[in-house]
Amino acid sequence: MDLNTLELVKKYNFKFTKSLGQNFLVDDSVLKDIIEGAEISPEDHVIEIGPGVGTLTAELLKKAKRVTALELDASLIPILLEELKDRENFTLINKDALKVDFKEIINEGEKVKVVANLPYYVTTPIIAKLLNEGVNFDSLTIMIQKEVAERINACPGTKDYGALSLLVQYYCDTKIIRRVPPASFIPRPKVDSIVIKLIKLPGARVEVRDEAVFFKVIREAFNMRRKTLSNALKNMGLSKDALEEAFKEADIDSRRRGETLSIEEFASLANSINTRL
Ligand code: SAM
């Protein structure tokens, strides 16, 4: 590795801010697996969220055509600019990744890969933003808490299955790259982590007439997890009779709970509801 996290933290006397999810990687084997897992090619534009002191960034810069890093902590900016000053293919943006318009930083026709050891407090909103806003990326190779990885990969009928599982599975295939123990970071987080790769599908996994309706059905179904679907979907804007007809047409028993429905069943129910709105 070109840069060493422990040395840089010492050199700049960097003070960690817990509320920014600052757990820096100090295990080279994990950095190597992230880089290999991301399968970066020389024509790729890599977007890194939260570069920290730049250890992963330096490796990404060697593989990609260019790297754009988004870092919220202003105290890291001079460190990154100093340590990566010779890299011409590097752009640093001192901004909250949740407030960045990703479409603005991507050029037309570019192949984009997102690679990040994500700050855990914003993991789900960042994934949701990238997927919901139609950001044109090929894959997202990210370090996340083990529990979030389990929610992403969950199957119907399990306690982890929910809106996040359906959102990711609608747009992506997933691949677990590796598990990462707390000892691979400074300071050590309390939880185990997983490096997961979300690989964007060429089209959505299921055909839906209106994505807004599809995701609203999902949201309502999981808002009231313990309720039957006929109760949970009362606010979809249909009369009781029209809702029952929609269930019949989709061949779904309205006494079921949302957590038992597959993505295909959610699509067919949302489509039947949609035609009656
Ligand atoms: N990439 C480094 C590594 O692997 O060691 C640091 C990863 S650390 C888990 C998360 C990084 O994200 C920190 O540098 C933190 O300051 C930054 N960060 C936190 N919230 C952010 C946000 N909303 N937008 C952009 N960066 C953020």
PDB file of C-alpha atoms and ligand atoms in Angstrom:
ATOM      1  CA  MET A   1       0.000   0.000   0.000  1.00  0.00           C
ATOM      2  CA  ASP A   2       1.286   3.498  -0.843  1.00  0.00           C
ATOM      3  CA  LEU A   3      -0.150   5.074   2.306  1.00  0.00           C
ATOM      4  CA  ASN A   4      -0.308   3.743   5.841  1.00  0.00           C
ATOM      5  CA  THR A   5      -3.309   4.734   7.953  1.00  0.00           C
ATOM      6  CA  LEU A   6      -1.644   4.409  11.366  1.00  0.00           C
ATOM      7  CA  GLU A   7       1.365   6.455  10.270  1.00  0.00           C
ATOM      8  CA  LEU A   8      -0.833   9.199   8.792  1.00  0.00           C
ATOM      9  CA  VAL A   9      -3.064   9.413  11.866  1.00  0.00           C
ATOM     10  CA  LYS A  10       0.106   9.890  13.945  1.00  0.00           C
ATOM     11  CA  LYS A  11       1.818  12.261  11.512  1.00  0.00           C
ATOM     12  CA  TYR A  12      -1.135  14.661  11.430  1.00  0.00           C
ATOM     13  CA  ASN A  13      -2.214  13.999  15.020  1.00  0.00           C
ATOM     14  CA  PHE A  14      -5.693  13.283  13.619  1.00  0.00           C
ATOM     15  CA  LYS A  15      -8.547  13.322  16.124  1.00  0.00           C
ATOM     16  CA  PHE A  16     -11.369  10.909  15.300  1.00  0.00           C
ATOM     17  CA  THR A  17     -14.952  12.150  15.335  1.00  0.00           C
ATOM     18  CA  LYS A  18     -17.204   9.319  16.436  1.00  0.00           C
ATOM     19  CA  SER A  19     -20.386  10.972  15.156  1.00  0.00           C
ATOM     20  CA  LEU A  20     -18.941  10.933  11.607  1.00  0.00           C
ATOM     21  CA  GLY A  21     -18.552   7.153  11.685  1.00  0.00           C
ATOM     22  CA  GLN A  22     -14.772   7.432  11.561  1.00  0.00           C
ATOM     23  CA  ASN A  23     -13.454   3.901  11.858  1.00  0.00           C
ATOM     24  CA  PHE A  24     -10.390   3.754   9.613  1.00  0.00           C
ATOM     25  CA  LEU A  25      -9.128   0.531   8.071  1.00  0.00           C
ATOM     26  CA  VAL A  26      -5.710  -0.588   9.277  1.00  0.00           C
ATOM     27  CA  ASP A  27      -5.731  -4.084   7.751  1.00  0.00           C
ATOM     28  CA  ASP A  28      -4.017  -4.263   4.353  1.00  0.00           C
ATOM     29  CA  SER A  29      -5.646  -7.611   3.525  1.00  0.00           C
ATOM     30  CA  VAL A  30      -9.074  -5.957   3.702  1.00  0.00           C
ATOM     31  CA  LEU A  31      -7.972  -3.045   1.502  1.00  0.00           C
ATOM     32  CA  LYS A  32      -6.638  -5.568  -1.003  1.00  0.00           C
ATOM     33  CA  ASP A  33      -9.902  -7.536  -1.012  1.00  0.00           C
ATOM     34  CA  ILE A  34     -11.968  -4.351  -1.519  1.00  0.00           C
ATOM     35  CA  ILE A  35      -9.802  -3.326  -4.478  1.00  0.00           C
ATOM     36  CA  GLU A  36      -9.878  -6.813  -6.018  1.00  0.00           C
ATOM     37  CA  GLY A  37     -13.597  -7.212  -5.362  1.00  0.00           C
ATOM     38  CA  ALA A  38     -14.391  -3.895  -7.042  1.00  0.00           C
ATOM     39  CA  GLU A  39     -12.731  -5.119 -10.276  1.00  0.00           C
ATOM     40  CA  ILE A  40     -11.672  -1.643 -11.339  1.00  0.00           C
ATOM     41  CA  SER A  41     -10.509  -1.200 -14.902  1.00  0.00           C
ATOM     42  CA  PRO A  42      -8.418   1.654 -16.367  1.00  0.00           C
ATOM     43  CA  GLU A  43     -11.463   3.316 -17.973  1.00  0.00           C
ATOM     44  CA  ASP A  44     -13.470   3.511 -14.733  1.00  0.00           C
ATOM     45  CA  HIS A  45     -14.469   6.622 -12.840  1.00  0.00           C
ATOM     46  CA  VAL A  46     -14.459   5.582  -9.194  1.00  0.00           C
ATOM     47  CA  ILE A  47     -16.469   7.542  -6.651  1.00  0.00           C
ATOM     48  CA  GLU A  48     -15.284   7.040  -3.087  1.00  0.00           C
ATOM     49  CA  ILE A  49     -17.472   8.143  -0.207  1.00  0.00           C
ATOM     50  CA  GLY A  50     -15.515   9.020   2.945  1.00  0.00           C
ATOM     51  CA  PRO A  51     -11.826   8.671   1.984  1.00  0.00           C
ATOM     52  CA  GLY A  52     -10.558   9.331   5.530  1.00  0.00           C
ATOM     53  CA  VAL A  53      -6.778   9.836   5.328  1.00  0.00           C
ATOM     54  CA  GLY A  54      -6.722   8.417   1.789  1.00  0.00           C
ATOM     55  CA  THR A  55      -5.250   4.919   2.159  1.00  0.00           C
ATOM     56  CA  LEU A  56      -7.910   3.227   0.012  1.00  0.00           C
ATOM     57  CA  THR A  57      -8.055   6.276  -2.271  1.00  0.00           C
ATOM     58  CA  ALA A  58      -4.355   5.961  -3.158  1.00  0.00           C
ATOM     59  CA  GLU A  59      -4.902   2.360  -4.305  1.00  0.00           C
ATOM     60  CA  LEU A  60      -8.037   3.286  -6.271  1.00  0.00           C
ATOM     61  CA  LEU A  61      -6.079   6.036  -8.035  1.00  0.00           C
ATOM     62  CA  LYS A  62      -3.595   3.454  -9.321  1.00  0.00           C
ATOM     63  CA  LYS A  63      -6.325   1.362 -10.944  1.00  0.00           C
ATOM     64  CA  ALA A  64      -8.950   3.827 -12.185  1.00  0.00           C
ATOM     65  CA  LYS A  65      -9.028   6.471 -14.869  1.00  0.00           C
ATOM     66  CA  ARG A  66     -10.060   8.968 -12.240  1.00  0.00           C
ATOM     67  CA  VAL A  67     -11.300   9.060  -8.673  1.00  0.00           C
ATOM     68  CA  THR A  68     -13.726  11.503  -7.097  1.00  0.00           C
ATOM     69  CA  ALA A  69     -13.734  11.399  -3.305  1.00  0.00           C
ATOM     70  CA  LEU A  70     -16.491  12.925  -1.165  1.00  0.00           C
ATOM     71  CA  GLU A  71     -15.377  13.773   2.371  1.00  0.00           C
ATOM     72  CA  LEU A  72     -17.505  15.646   4.889  1.00  0.00           C
ATOM     73  CA  ASP A  73     -14.833  16.239   7.555  1.00  0.00           C
ATOM     74  CA  ALA A  74     -13.022  19.494   6.700  1.00  0.00           C
ATOM     75  CA  SER A  75     -10.050  18.529   8.913  1.00  0.00           C
ATOM     76  CA  LEU A  76      -9.243  15.656   6.517  1.00  0.00           C
ATOM     77  CA  ILE A  77      -9.102  17.856   3.415  1.00  0.00           C
ATOM     78  CA  PRO A  78      -5.553  19.286   3.903  1.00  0.00           C
ATOM     79  CA  ILE A  79      -4.271  15.778   4.723  1.00  0.00           C
ATOM     80  CA  LEU A  80      -5.773  14.299   1.551  1.00  0.00           C
ATOM     81  CA  LEU A  81      -4.570  17.195  -0.599  1.00  0.00           C
ATOM     82  CA  GLU A  82      -1.049  16.864   0.763  1.00  0.00           C
ATOM     83  CA  GLU A  83      -0.773  13.075   0.593  1.00  0.00           C
ATOM     84  CA  LEU A  84      -2.371  12.762  -2.853  1.00  0.00           C
ATOM     85  CA  LYS A  85      -1.022  15.976  -4.373  1.00  0.00           C
ATOM     86  CA  ASP A  86       0.843  14.239  -7.204  1.00  0.00           C
ATOM     87  CA  ARG A  87      -2.228  12.412  -8.507  1.00  0.00           C
ATOM     88  CA  GLU A  88      -3.640  14.218 -11.506  1.00  0.00           C
ATOM     89  CA  ASN A  89      -6.689  11.958 -11.765  1.00  0.00           C
ATOM     90  CA  PHE A  90      -7.963  12.908  -8.286  1.00  0.00           C
ATOM     91  CA  THR A  91     -10.887  15.199  -7.437  1.00  0.00           C
ATOM     92  CA  LEU A  92     -11.764  15.912  -3.824  1.00  0.00           C
ATOM     93  CA  ILE A  93     -15.127  17.324  -2.783  1.00  0.00           C
ATOM     94  CA  ASN A  94     -15.607  18.556   0.786  1.00  0.00           C
ATOM     95  CA  LYS A  95     -19.319  17.843   1.071  1.00  0.00           C
ATOM     96  CA  ASP A  96     -21.901  15.600   2.690  1.00  0.00           C
ATOM     97  CA  ALA A  97     -22.363  12.666   0.276  1.00  0.00           C
ATOM     98  CA  LEU A  98     -26.091  12.802   0.998  1.00  0.00           C
ATOM     99  CA  LYS A  99     -26.236  16.327  -0.435  1.00  0.00           C
ATOM    100  CA  VAL A 100     -24.188  15.681  -3.556  1.00  0.00           C
ATOM    101  CA  ASP A 101     -25.902  15.535  -6.923  1.00  0.00           C
ATOM    102  CA  PHE A 102     -24.127  12.449  -8.267  1.00  0.00           C
ATOM    103  CA  LYS A 103     -25.344  13.094 -11.793  1.00  0.00           C
ATOM    104  CA  GLU A 104     -23.379  16.353 -11.757  1.00  0.00           C
ATOM    105  CA  ILE A 105     -20.063  14.681 -11.013  1.00  0.00           C
ATOM    106  CA  ILE A 106     -20.448  11.933 -13.622  1.00  0.00           C
ATOM    107  CA  ASN A 107     -19.658  12.598 -17.268  1.00  0.00           C
ATOM    108  CA  GLU A 108     -21.829  11.145 -19.984  1.00  0.00           C
ATOM    109  CA  GLY A 109     -20.753   7.677 -21.105  1.00  0.00           C
ATOM    110  CA  GLU A 110     -18.448   7.107 -18.126  1.00  0.00           C
ATOM    111  CA  LYS A 111     -18.331   3.715 -16.436  1.00  0.00           C
ATOM    112  CA  VAL A 112     -18.828   4.462 -12.761  1.00  0.00           C
ATOM    113  CA  LYS A 113     -17.973   2.290  -9.778  1.00  0.00           C
ATOM    114  CA  VAL A 114     -18.643   3.355  -6.215  1.00  0.00           C
ATOM    115  CA  VAL A 115     -16.162   2.042  -3.644  1.00  0.00           C
ATOM    116  CA  ALA A 116     -16.389   2.959   0.024  1.00  0.00           C
ATOM    117  CA  ASN A 117     -15.810   2.046   3.602  1.00  0.00           C
ATOM    118  CA  LEU A 118     -19.082   3.728   4.459  1.00  0.00           C
ATOM    119  CA  PRO A 119     -19.701   5.752   7.602  1.00  0.00           C
ATOM    120  CA  TYR A 120     -22.159   3.429   9.320  1.00  0.00           C
ATOM    121  CA  TYR A 121     -24.574   6.134  10.481  1.00  0.00           C
ATOM    122  CA  VAL A 122     -25.528   6.931   6.869  1.00  0.00           C
ATOM    123  CA  THR A 123     -25.158   3.523   5.187  1.00  0.00           C
ATOM    124  CA  THR A 124     -28.822   2.978   4.358  1.00  0.00           C
ATOM    125  CA  PRO A 125     -29.584   6.562   3.217  1.00  0.00           C
ATOM    126  CA  ILE A 126     -26.530   6.529   0.928  1.00  0.00           C
ATOM    127  CA  ILE A 127     -27.483   3.197  -0.676  1.00  0.00           C
ATOM    128  CA  ALA A 128     -31.093   4.402  -1.054  1.00  0.00           C
ATOM    129  CA  LYS A 129     -29.956   7.707  -2.580  1.00  0.00           C
ATOM    130  CA  LEU A 130     -27.717   6.015  -5.150  1.00  0.00           C
ATOM    131  CA  LEU A 131     -30.448   3.569  -6.165  1.00  0.00           C
ATOM    132  CA  ASN A 132     -33.491   5.848  -6.019  1.00  0.00           C
ATOM    133  CA  GLU A 133     -31.923   8.756  -7.866  1.00  0.00           C
ATOM    134  CA  GLY A 134     -31.052   6.573 -10.837  1.00  0.00           C
ATOM    135  CA  VAL A 135     -27.318   7.262 -10.491  1.00  0.00           C
ATOM    136  CA  ASN A 136     -25.627   5.575 -13.420  1.00  0.00           C
ATOM    137  CA  PHE A 137     -23.158   3.232 -11.686  1.00  0.00           C
ATOM    138  CA  ASP A 138     -22.084  -0.314 -12.572  1.00  0.00           C
ATOM    139  CA  SER A 139     -21.388  -1.527  -9.069  1.00  0.00           C
ATOM    140  CA  LEU A 140     -21.100  -0.455  -5.480  1.00  0.00           C
ATOM    141  CA  THR A 141     -18.395  -2.207  -3.430  1.00  0.00           C
ATOM    142  CA  ILE A 142     -18.955  -1.130   0.150  1.00  0.00           C
ATOM    143  CA  MET A 143     -18.068  -1.948   3.718  1.00  0.00           C
ATOM    144  CA  ILE A 144     -21.215  -2.004   5.827  1.00  0.00           C
ATOM    145  CA  GLN A 145     -22.349  -3.410   9.170  1.00  0.00           C
ATOM    146  CA  LYS A 146     -23.007  -7.162   9.076  1.00  0.00           C
ATOM    147  CA  GLU A 147     -26.641  -6.568  10.113  1.00  0.00           C
ATOM    148  CA  VAL A 148     -27.276  -4.296   7.128  1.00  0.00           C
ATOM    149  CA  ALA A 149     -25.737  -6.873   4.760  1.00  0.00           C
ATOM    150  CA  GLU A 150     -28.102  -9.465   6.228  1.00  0.00           C
ATOM    151  CA  ARG A 151     -31.076  -7.155   5.646  1.00  0.00           C
ATOM    152  CA  ILE A 152     -29.979  -6.531   2.054  1.00  0.00           C
ATOM    153  CA  ASN A 153     -29.703 -10.253   1.291  1.00  0.00           C
ATOM    154  CA  ALA A 154     -32.766 -11.392   3.253  1.00  0.00           C
ATOM    155  CA  CYS A 155     -35.445 -13.702   1.812  1.00  0.00           C
ATOM    156  CA  PRO A 156     -39.239 -13.420   2.296  1.00  0.00           C
ATOM    157  CA  GLY A 157     -40.502 -14.740   5.616  1.00  0.00           C
ATOM    158  CA  THR A 158     -37.360 -13.890   7.593  1.00  0.00           C
ATOM    159  CA  LYS A 159     -37.054 -11.191  10.262  1.00  0.00           C
ATOM    160  CA  ASP A 160     -34.440  -9.284   8.241  1.00  0.00           C
ATOM    161  CA  TYR A 161     -36.608  -9.057   5.114  1.00  0.00           C
ATOM    162  CA  GLY A 162     -37.900  -5.555   4.507  1.00  0.00           C
ATOM    163  CA  ALA A 163     -37.966  -2.440   2.350  1.00  0.00           C
ATOM    164  CA  LEU A 164     -34.137  -2.341   2.088  1.00  0.00           C
ATOM    165  CA  SER A 165     -33.962  -5.973   0.853  1.00  0.00           C
ATOM    166  CA  LEU A 166     -36.549  -5.205  -1.829  1.00  0.00           C
ATOM    167  CA  LEU A 167     -34.994  -1.889  -2.862  1.00  0.00           C
ATOM    168  CA  VAL A 168     -31.547  -3.447  -3.406  1.00  0.00           C
ATOM    169  CA  GLN A 169     -32.845  -6.676  -4.944  1.00  0.00           C
ATOM    170  CA  TYR A 170     -35.025  -4.707  -7.380  1.00  0.00           C
ATOM    171  CA  TYR A 171     -31.971  -2.967  -8.855  1.00  0.00           C
ATOM    172  CA  CYS A 172     -29.002  -5.248  -8.113  1.00  0.00           C
ATOM    173  CA  ASP A 173     -27.432  -8.662  -7.732  1.00  0.00           C
ATOM    174  CA  THR A 174     -25.334  -8.934  -4.600  1.00  0.00           C
ATOM    175  CA  LYS A 175     -22.067 -10.655  -3.784  1.00  0.00           C
ATOM    176  CA  ILE A 176     -20.468 -10.932  -0.347  1.00  0.00           C
ATOM    177  CA  ILE A 177     -16.737 -10.235  -0.704  1.00  0.00           C
ATOM    178  CA  ARG A 178     -15.698 -10.906   2.894  1.00  0.00           C
ATOM    179  CA  ARG A 179     -16.372 -10.482   6.589  1.00  0.00           C
ATOM    180  CA  VAL A 180     -14.277  -7.943   8.502  1.00  0.00           C
ATOM    181  CA  PRO A 181     -13.711  -8.117  12.281  1.00  0.00           C
ATOM    182  CA  PRO A 182     -13.607  -5.009  14.532  1.00  0.00           C
ATOM    183  CA  ALA A 183      -9.813  -5.457  14.951  1.00  0.00           C
ATOM    184  CA  SER A 184      -9.295  -4.355  11.324  1.00  0.00           C
ATOM    185  CA  PHE A 185     -10.185  -0.741  12.242  1.00  0.00           C
ATOM    186  CA  ILE A 186      -9.074   2.116  14.457  1.00  0.00           C
ATOM    187  CA  PRO A 187     -10.951   2.870  16.567  1.00  0.00           C
ATOM    188  CA  ARG A 188     -12.636  -0.528  16.699  1.00  0.00           C
ATOM    189  CA  PRO A 189     -16.378  -0.526  15.949  1.00  0.00           C
ATOM    190  CA  LYS A 190     -18.659  -2.586  18.198  1.00  0.00           C
ATOM    191  CA  VAL A 191     -20.025  -4.660  15.328  1.00  0.00           C
ATOM    192  CA  ASP A 192     -18.733  -7.021  12.642  1.00  0.00           C
ATOM    193  CA  SER A 193     -18.614  -5.656   9.113  1.00  0.00           C
ATOM    194  CA  ILE A 194     -19.073  -7.076   5.643  1.00  0.00           C
ATOM    195  CA  VAL A 195     -17.685  -5.984   2.298  1.00  0.00           C
ATOM    196  CA  ILE A 196     -20.540  -6.444  -0.142  1.00  0.00           C
ATOM    197  CA  LYS A 197     -20.776  -5.741  -3.840  1.00  0.00           C
ATOM    198  CA  LEU A 198     -24.059  -4.541  -5.325  1.00  0.00           C
ATOM    199  CA  ILE A 199     -23.982  -5.149  -9.064  1.00  0.00           C
ATOM    200  CA  LYS A 200     -26.524  -3.107 -10.986  1.00  0.00           C
ATOM    201  CA  LEU A 201     -28.805  -5.238 -13.182  1.00  0.00           C
ATOM    202  CA  PRO A 202     -29.213  -4.138 -16.812  1.00  0.00           C
ATOM    203  CA  GLY A 203     -32.924  -3.627 -16.086  1.00  0.00           C
ATOM    204  CA  ALA A 204     -35.079  -3.916 -12.990  1.00  0.00           C
ATOM    205  CA  ARG A 205     -35.556  -7.446 -11.592  1.00  0.00           C
ATOM    206  CA  VAL A 206     -39.343  -7.323 -11.985  1.00  0.00           C
ATOM    207  CA  GLU A 207     -41.609  -5.390 -14.291  1.00  0.00           C
ATOM    208  CA  VAL A 208     -43.607  -2.685 -12.552  1.00  0.00           C
ATOM    209  CA  ARG A 209     -45.983  -0.173 -14.127  1.00  0.00           C
ATOM    210  CA  ASP A 210     -45.066   2.623 -11.747  1.00  0.00           C
ATOM    211  CA  GLU A 211     -42.059   2.451  -9.435  1.00  0.00           C
ATOM    212  CA  ALA A 212     -43.527   5.061  -7.085  1.00  0.00           C
ATOM    213  CA  VAL A 213     -46.599   2.854  -6.504  1.00  0.00           C
ATOM    214  CA  PHE A 214     -44.445  -0.295  -6.177  1.00  0.00           C
ATOM    215  CA  PHE A 215     -42.252   1.282  -3.478  1.00  0.00           C
ATOM    216  CA  LYS A 216     -45.273   2.831  -1.726  1.00  0.00           C
ATOM    217  CA  VAL A 217     -46.911  -0.614  -1.458  1.00  0.00           C
ATOM    218  CA  ILE A 218     -43.651  -1.937   0.019  1.00  0.00           C
ATOM    219  CA  ARG A 219     -43.327   0.962   2.462  1.00  0.00           C
ATOM    220  CA  GLU A 220     -46.912   0.628   3.675  1.00  0.00           C
ATOM    221  CA  ALA A 221     -46.632  -3.164   3.962  1.00  0.00           C
ATOM    222  CA  PHE A 222     -43.539  -2.938   6.181  1.00  0.00           C
ATOM    223  CA  ASN A 223     -44.671   0.122   8.151  1.00  0.00           C
ATOM    224  CA  MET A 224     -47.203  -2.149   9.758  1.00  0.00           C
ATOM    225  CA  ARG A 225     -45.283  -5.383   9.626  1.00  0.00           C
ATOM    226  CA  ARG A 226     -47.552  -7.325  11.955  1.00  0.00           C
ATOM    227  CA  LYS A 227     -50.759  -6.365  10.151  1.00  0.00           C
ATOM    228  CA  THR A 228     -52.437  -8.228   7.323  1.00  0.00           C
ATOM    229  CA  LEU A 229     -51.925  -6.703   3.890  1.00  0.00           C
ATOM    230  CA  SER A 230     -55.586  -5.625   3.616  1.00  0.00           C
ATOM    231  CA  ASN A 231     -55.089  -3.504   6.770  1.00  0.00           C
ATOM    232  CA  ALA A 232     -51.606  -2.276   5.928  1.00  0.00           C
ATOM    233  CA  LEU A 233     -52.593  -1.089   2.441  1.00  0.00           C
ATOM    234  CA  LYS A 234     -55.693   0.897   3.493  1.00  0.00           C
ATOM    235  CA  ASN A 235     -53.918   4.153   2.643  1.00  0.00           C
ATOM    236  CA  MET A 236     -53.087   3.263  -0.949  1.00  0.00           C
ATOM    237  CA  GLY A 237     -55.973   5.402  -2.188  1.00  0.00           C
ATOM    238  CA  LEU A 238     -58.337   2.571  -3.186  1.00  0.00           C
ATOM    239  CA  SER A 239     -61.793   1.742  -1.864  1.00  0.00           C
ATOM    240  CA  LYS A 240     -62.075  -1.450   0.201  1.00  0.00           C
ATOM    241  CA  ASP A 241     -63.711  -3.251  -2.739  1.00  0.00           C
ATOM    242  CA  ALA A 242     -61.171  -2.068  -5.304  1.00  0.00           C
ATOM    243  CA  LEU A 243     -58.343  -3.161  -2.999  1.00  0.00           C
ATOM    244  CA  GLU A 244     -59.912  -6.625  -2.621  1.00  0.00           C
ATOM    245  CA  GLU A 245     -60.225  -6.857  -6.423  1.00  0.00           C
ATOM    246  CA  ALA A 246     -56.551  -5.952  -6.761  1.00  0.00           C
ATOM    247  CA  PHE A 247     -55.624  -8.764  -4.357  1.00  0.00           C
ATOM    248  CA  LYS A 248     -57.778 -11.191  -6.344  1.00  0.00           C
ATOM    249  CA  GLU A 249     -56.281 -10.172  -9.678  1.00  0.00           C
ATOM    250  CA  ALA A 250     -52.750 -10.534  -8.290  1.00  0.00           C
ATOM    251  CA  ASP A 251     -53.751 -13.894  -6.771  1.00  0.00           C
ATOM    252  CA  ILE A 252     -52.575 -12.858  -3.310  1.00  0.00           C
ATOM    253  CA  ASP A 253     -54.481 -13.631  -0.122  1.00  0.00           C
ATOM    254  CA  SER A 254     -55.146 -10.275   1.582  1.00  0.00           C
ATOM    255  CA  ARG A 255     -54.805 -11.925   5.015  1.00  0.00           C
ATOM    256  CA  ARG A 256     -51.102 -12.480   4.394  1.00  0.00           C
ATOM    257  CA  ARG A 257     -48.473 -10.166   5.882  1.00  0.00           C
ATOM    258  CA  GLY A 258     -46.184  -8.121   3.654  1.00  0.00           C
ATOM    259  CA  GLU A 259     -43.103  -9.861   4.995  1.00  0.00           C
ATOM    260  CA  THR A 260     -44.196 -13.114   3.289  1.00  0.00           C
ATOM    261  CA  LEU A 261     -44.416 -11.646  -0.239  1.00  0.00           C
ATOM    262  CA  SER A 262     -41.695 -12.232  -2.813  1.00  0.00           C
ATOM    263  CA  ILE A 263     -40.520  -9.350  -5.008  1.00  0.00           C
ATOM    264  CA  GLU A 264     -42.543 -10.820  -7.904  1.00  0.00           C
ATOM    265  CA  GLU A 265     -45.684 -10.829  -5.737  1.00  0.00           C
ATOM    266  CA  PHE A 266     -45.089  -7.228  -4.631  1.00  0.00           C
ATOM    267  CA  ALA A 267     -44.747  -6.268  -8.309  1.00  0.00           C
ATOM    268  CA  SER A 268     -47.931  -8.003  -9.350  1.00  0.00           C
ATOM    269  CA  LEU A 269     -49.902  -6.557  -6.396  1.00  0.00           C
ATOM    270  CA  ALA A 270     -48.554  -3.041  -7.082  1.00  0.00           C
ATOM    271  CA  ASN A 271     -49.476  -3.387 -10.770  1.00  0.00           C
ATOM    272  CA  SER A 272     -53.040  -4.489  -9.911  1.00  0.00           C
ATOM    273  CA  ILE A 273     -53.391  -1.607  -7.441  1.00  0.00           C
ATOM    274  CA  ASN A 274     -51.970   0.794 -10.011  1.00  0.00           C
ATOM    275  CA  THR A 275     -54.603   0.041 -12.628  1.00  0.00           C
ATOM    276  CA  ARG A 276     -57.331   0.874 -10.079  1.00  0.00           C
ATOM    277  CA  LEU A 277     -55.942   4.198  -8.865  1.00  0.00           C
TER     278      LEU A 277
HETATM  279  N1  SAM B   1     -11.962   5.339   3.758  1.00  0.00           N
HETATM  280  C1  SAM B   1     -11.358   5.413   5.068  1.00  0.00           C
HETATM  281  C2  SAM B   1     -10.915   4.034   5.485  1.00  0.00           C
HETATM  282  O1  SAM B   1     -11.326   3.074   4.846  1.00  0.00           O
HETATM  283  O2  SAM B   1     -10.149   3.911   6.443  1.00  0.00           O
HETATM  284  C3  SAM B   1     -12.302   6.005   6.097  1.00  0.00           C
HETATM  285  C4  SAM B   1     -13.621   5.301   6.285  1.00  0.00           C
HETATM  286  S1  SAM B   1     -14.581   5.878   7.671  1.00  0.00           S
HETATM  287  C5  SAM B   1     -15.538   4.428   8.031  1.00  0.00           C
HETATM  288  C6  SAM B   1     -15.848   6.917   6.970  1.00  0.00           C
HETATM  289  C7  SAM B   1     -15.391   8.228   6.364  1.00  0.00           C
HETATM  290  O3  SAM B   1     -16.546   8.916   5.870  1.00  0.00           O
HETATM  291  C8  SAM B   1     -14.722   9.214   7.312  1.00  0.00           C
HETATM  292  O4  SAM B   1     -13.610   9.777   6.685  1.00  0.00           O
HETATM  293  C9  SAM B   1     -15.791  10.294   7.574  1.00  0.00           C
HETATM  294  O5  SAM B   1     -15.271  11.553   7.895  1.00  0.00           O
HETATM  295  C10 SAM B   1     -16.516  10.286   6.243  1.00  0.00           C
HETATM  296  N2  SAM B   1     -17.918  10.749   6.299  1.00  0.00           N
HETATM  297  C11 SAM B   1     -18.783  10.661   7.331  1.00  0.00           C
HETATM  298  N3  SAM B   1     -20.004  11.105   6.977  1.00  0.00           N
HETATM  299  C12 SAM B   1     -19.910  11.489   5.685  1.00  0.00           C
HETATM  300  C13 SAM B   1     -20.833  12.045   4.753  1.00  0.00           C
HETATM  301  N4  SAM B   1     -22.108  12.270   5.098  1.00  0.00           N
HETATM  302  N5  SAM B   1     -20.399  12.350   3.505  1.00  0.00           N
HETATM  303  C14 SAM B   1     -19.104  12.120   3.155  1.00  0.00           C
HETATM  304  N6  SAM B   1     -18.183  11.585   3.987  1.00  0.00           N
HETATM  305  C15 SAM B   1     -18.580  11.279   5.234  1.00  0.00           C
END
